[in-house]
Coordinates of C-alpha atoms in Angstrom, one line a residue:
Chain A
X1199 CA -7.2 -5.1 13.5
X1200 CA -8.6 -7.2 10.6
X1201 CA -6.2 -10.0 9.7
X1202 CA -5.8 -10.8 6.0
X1203 CA -4.5 -14.3 5.2
X1204 CA -3.2 -14.9 1.6
X1205 CA -2.5 -18.3 0.1
X1206 CA -0.3 -19.6 -1.2
X1207 CA 2.7 -17.6 0.0
X1208 CA 4.6 -18.6 -3.2
X1209 CA 3.6 -20.1 -6.5
X1210 CA 5.4 -21.4 -9.5
X1211 CA 3.5 -21.5 -12.8
X1212 CA 4.2 -21.7 -16.6
X1213 CA 3.5 -19.0 -19.2
X1214 CA -0.1 -19.3 -20.3
X1215 CA -1.3 -20.9 -17.0
X1216 CA -4.3 -19.8 -15.1
X1217 CA -3.1 -18.6 -11.7
X1218 CA -5.3 -18.1 -8.6
X1219 CA -4.5 -16.5 -5.3
X1220 CA -6.9 -16.4 -2.4
X1221 CA -7.3 -13.9 0.5
X1222 CA -9.3 -14.5 3.6
X1223 CA -10.4 -11.7 6.0
X1224 CA -10.8 -12.4 9.7
X1225 CA -14.2 -10.7 9.6
X1226 CA -16.7 -9.6 7.1
X1227 CA -15.3 -6.7 4.9
X1228 CA -18.0 -6.6 2.3
X1229 CA -16.2 -5.8 -1.0
X1230 CA -13.6 -3.5 0.5
X1231 CA -10.7 -5.4 -0.9
X1232 CA -7.9 -4.4 -3.2
X1233 CA -5.1 -6.3 -5.0
X1234 CA -1.7 -4.9 -5.7
X1235 CA 1.3 -6.1 -7.8
X1236 CA 4.8 -5.3 -6.6
X1237 CA 7.9 -6.0 -8.7
X1238 CA 11.4 -6.0 -7.1
X1239 CA 12.6 -2.6 -6.2
X1240 CA 9.4 -0.9 -7.2
X1241 CA 6.4 0.6 -5.5
X1242 CA 3.2 -1.5 -5.4
X1243 CA 0.8 -1.0 -8.2
X1244 CA -3.0 -1.1 -7.8
X1245 CA -4.6 -3.8 -10.1
X1246 CA -8.1 -4.4 -8.6
X1247 CA -10.2 -2.3 -6.3
X1248 CA -13.5 -3.0 -4.5
X1249 CA -12.8 -6.7 -5.0
X1250 CA -13.6 -6.9 -8.7
X1251 CA -13.0 -3.5 -10.4
X1252 CA -10.1 -3.4 -12.8
X1253 CA -7.9 -0.3 -12.4
X1254 CA -7.6 1.8 -15.5
X1255 CA -4.8 0.6 -17.8
X1256 CA -4.5 -2.9 -16.2
X1257 CA -4.7 -5.8 -18.6
X1258 CA -8.0 -7.7 -18.7
X1259 CA -6.2 -11.0 -17.9
X1260 CA -6.3 -9.8 -14.3
X1261 CA -9.5 -10.2 -12.4
X1262 CA -10.9 -10.4 -8.8
X1263 CA -14.0 -11.8 -7.1
X1264 CA -15.5 -12.4 -3.8
X1265 CA -17.2 -10.6 -0.9
X1266 CA -17.5 -11.0 2.8
X1267 CA -14.5 -12.9 4.0
X1268 CA -13.3 -14.8 1.0
X1269 CA -11.7 -13.3 -2.1
X1270 CA -9.9 -14.6 -5.2
X1271 CA -7.4 -13.0 -7.6
X1272 CA -6.9 -14.6 -11.0
X1273 CA -4.5 -14.2 -13.9
X1274 CA -6.2 -15.9 -16.8
X1275 CA -3.1 -16.5 -18.8
X1276 CA 0.3 -15.9 -17.1
X1277 CA 2.7 -13.7 -18.9
X1278 CA 6.5 -13.3 -18.2
X1279 CA 6.0 -9.7 -17.1
X1280 CA 3.5 -10.9 -14.4
X1281 CA 6.4 -12.1 -12.2
X1282 CA 6.0 -10.2 -9.0
X1283 CA 4.6 -10.4 -5.5
X1284 CA 0.9 -9.8 -5.1
X1285 CA -0.8 -8.4 -2.0
X1286 CA -4.4 -8.1 -1.0
X1287 CA -5.5 -5.2 1.3
X1288 CA -8.7 -4.6 3.2
X1289 CA -10.0 -1.1 3.8
X1290 CA -13.2 -1.8 5.7
X1291 CA -11.6 -0.5 8.9
X1292 CA -8.5 1.4 9.9
X1293 CA -5.8 0.2 9.7
X1294 CA -6.1 -0.9 6.1
X1295 CA -4.2 -4.2 6.5
X1296 CA -2.3 -6.1 3.9
X1297 CA -2.0 -9.8 3.3
X1298 CA 1.5 -11.3 3.7
X1299 CA 2.0 -11.5 -0.1
X1300 CA 2.2 -14.2 -2.7
X1301 CA 5.4 -14.4 -4.7
X1302 CA 4.8 -15.6 -8.2
X1303 CA 7.5 -17.2 -10.2
X1304 CA 7.8 -18.7 -13.7
X1305 CA 8.3 -22.5 -13.8
Chain B
X771 CA 1.5 13.6 -14.8
X772 CA 0.1 12.5 -11.5
X773 CA 3.1 11.9 -9.3
X774 CA 4.3 11.5 -5.7
X775 CA 8.0 11.9 -4.9
X776 CA 9.4 11.0 -1.4
X777 CA 12.5 12.4 0.1
X778 CA 14.2 12.7 3.5
X779 CA 15.3 9.1 4.1
X780 CA 18.8 8.2 5.2
X781 CA 20.8 6.7 8.0
X782 CA 19.9 7.6 11.6
X783 CA 21.0 6.3 15.0
X784 CA 18.6 4.4 17.3
X785 CA 16.7 6.9 19.2
X786 CA 17.1 9.6 16.5
X787 CA 14.7 11.5 14.4
X788 CA 14.0 12.0 10.8
X789 CA 11.4 13.8 8.7
X790 CA 10.1 12.3 5.4
X791 CA 8.5 14.4 2.7
X792 CA 6.2 13.5 -0.1
X793 CA 5.7 16.1 -2.9
X794 CA 2.6 15.7 -4.9
X795 CA 2.0 17.0 -8.5
X796 CA -0.5 16.6 -11.3
X797 CA -3.6 16.5 -9.1
X798 CA -5.5 18.6 -6.6
X799 CA -3.6 17.5 -3.5
X800 CA -6.0 19.1 -1.0
X801 CA -8.8 16.9 -2.2
X802 CA -7.2 13.6 -1.3
X803 CA -6.4 11.7 1.9
X804 CA -2.9 10.4 2.1
X805 CA -1.2 7.5 3.7
X806 CA 2.2 6.2 4.6
X807 CA 3.1 2.5 4.1
X808 CA 6.5 0.9 4.9
X809 CA 8.3 -2.3 3.8
X810 CA 11.2 -3.7 5.8
X811 CA 13.9 -5.3 3.7
X812 CA 12.6 -8.6 2.3
X813 CA 9.3 -8.3 4.1
X814 CA 5.7 -7.4 3.2
X815 CA 3.8 -4.2 3.3
X816 CA 3.0 -2.6 6.7
X817 CA 0.6 0.2 7.2
X818 CA 1.9 3.2 9.1
X819 CA -0.3 6.3 9.1
X820 CA -3.2 8.3 7.5
X821 CA -4.3 11.9 7.2
X822 CA -7.5 13.3 5.9
X823 CA -7.6 15.7 3.0
X824 CA -7.8 18.8 5.2
X825 CA -5.4 17.4 7.8
X826 CA -8.1 17.4 10.5
X827 CA -8.0 13.7 11.1
X828 CA -5.0 11.4 11.5
X829 CA -4.5 7.8 12.3
X830 CA -1.4 5.7 13.4
X831 CA -0.6 2.1 13.5
X832 CA 0.0 0.9 17.1
X833 CA 3.7 0.2 16.2
X834 CA 4.4 3.9 15.6
X835 CA 1.8 5.7 17.8
X836 CA 3.4 8.3 20.0
X837 CA 6.6 8.3 18.0
X838 CA 5.5 9.4 14.5
X839 CA 3.5 12.4 13.4
X840 CA 1.8 12.7 10.1
X841 CA 1.0 16.2 8.7
X842 CA 0.4 18.0 5.4
X843 CA 0.8 21.4 3.9
X844 CA -1.8 21.8 1.2
X845 CA -0.4 25.1 0.1
X846 CA 2.9 23.3 -0.7
X847 CA 1.3 20.1 -2.0
X848 CA 3.4 18.1 0.5
X849 CA 2.8 15.3 2.9
X850 CA 5.2 14.8 5.9
X851 CA 6.1 12.0 8.3
X852 CA 8.0 13.1 11.4
X853 CA 9.6 10.1 12.9
X854 CA 11.1 10.1 16.4
X855 CA 12.6 7.6 18.9
X856 CA 13.6 5.4 15.9
X857 CA 14.2 1.8 16.5
X858 CA 15.9 -0.9 14.4
X859 CA 12.5 -2.3 13.5
X860 CA 11.5 1.0 11.9
X861 CA 14.2 0.4 9.2
X862 CA 12.3 0.1 5.9
X863 CA 11.4 1.7 2.6
X864 CA 8.7 4.3 3.3
X865 CA 6.0 4.9 0.6
X866 CA 3.4 7.6 0.5
X867 CA 0.2 6.8 -1.3
X868 CA -3.0 8.5 -2.4
X869 CA -6.5 7.2 -1.9
X870 CA -8.3 6.6 -5.2
X871 CA -11.4 8.6 -4.3
X872 CA -11.5 12.2 -3.4
X873 CA -12.3 13.1 0.2
X874 CA -12.4 9.6 1.5
X875 CA -9.9 8.5 4.1
X876 CA -10.2 4.8 3.3
X877 CA -10.0 3.3 -0.1
X878 CA -7.6 1.8 -2.7
X879 CA -4.1 3.4 -3.0
X880 CA -4.0 4.3 -6.6
X881 CA -0.8 6.4 -6.7
X882 CA 2.4 5.5 -4.9
X883 CA 5.7 7.3 -4.5
X884 CA 8.9 5.6 -5.4
X885 CA 9.8 5.1 -1.8
X886 CA 12.6 6.4 0.5
X887 CA 14.8 4.2 2.6
X888 CA 15.2 4.7 6.3
X889 CA 18.1 2.9 7.9
X890 CA 18.4 2.8 11.7
X891 CA 21.8 1.8 12.8
X892 CA 24.6 2.9 15.1

């Protein structure tokens, strides 16, 4: 199985800050990388697919980049409603494995 | 509205069985591969199983292989997960999810159900 390593595992930032989360794959996955947001008690929500494509209806302050093994997820200006846990997921191979998650909190 | 609604969760004893259902609406269910993903209390997302759009291909995580069976009834727009020989470590919220692109087994999961809780305890 492809291992996905996210960092940091938790992050505290202020409203308006630029926030960056990284995800590293254990092997080349091209751009087969997605990012999800999960709020407490809710199902995950797709934000970014194919490394850099913004899902319909998702605010433009969210973005993604990268290819191969190294990927980045960015919130350009943190908003209070962005408090959640974020997961990366590869789908180059079955099983489509997830990173361990990054819990984002407001400072 | 495009929607997935899971049901069938509950309390089951170790070694017991349970069948989860995921009812789809608002889209052509038979055109999409479907997946199950679970999340143990306070933990991250764990992949469980996949099934192709016509049901002809299935995949299981090693942790559930031989104990769980995924299936679908396209005439009823419903996905199933038959779980057997349940263990304490199977206790989790189980989500069904749709793949973004039609026909492809692998891809982003763009539609998720609300989840159904499975509790394994004596």
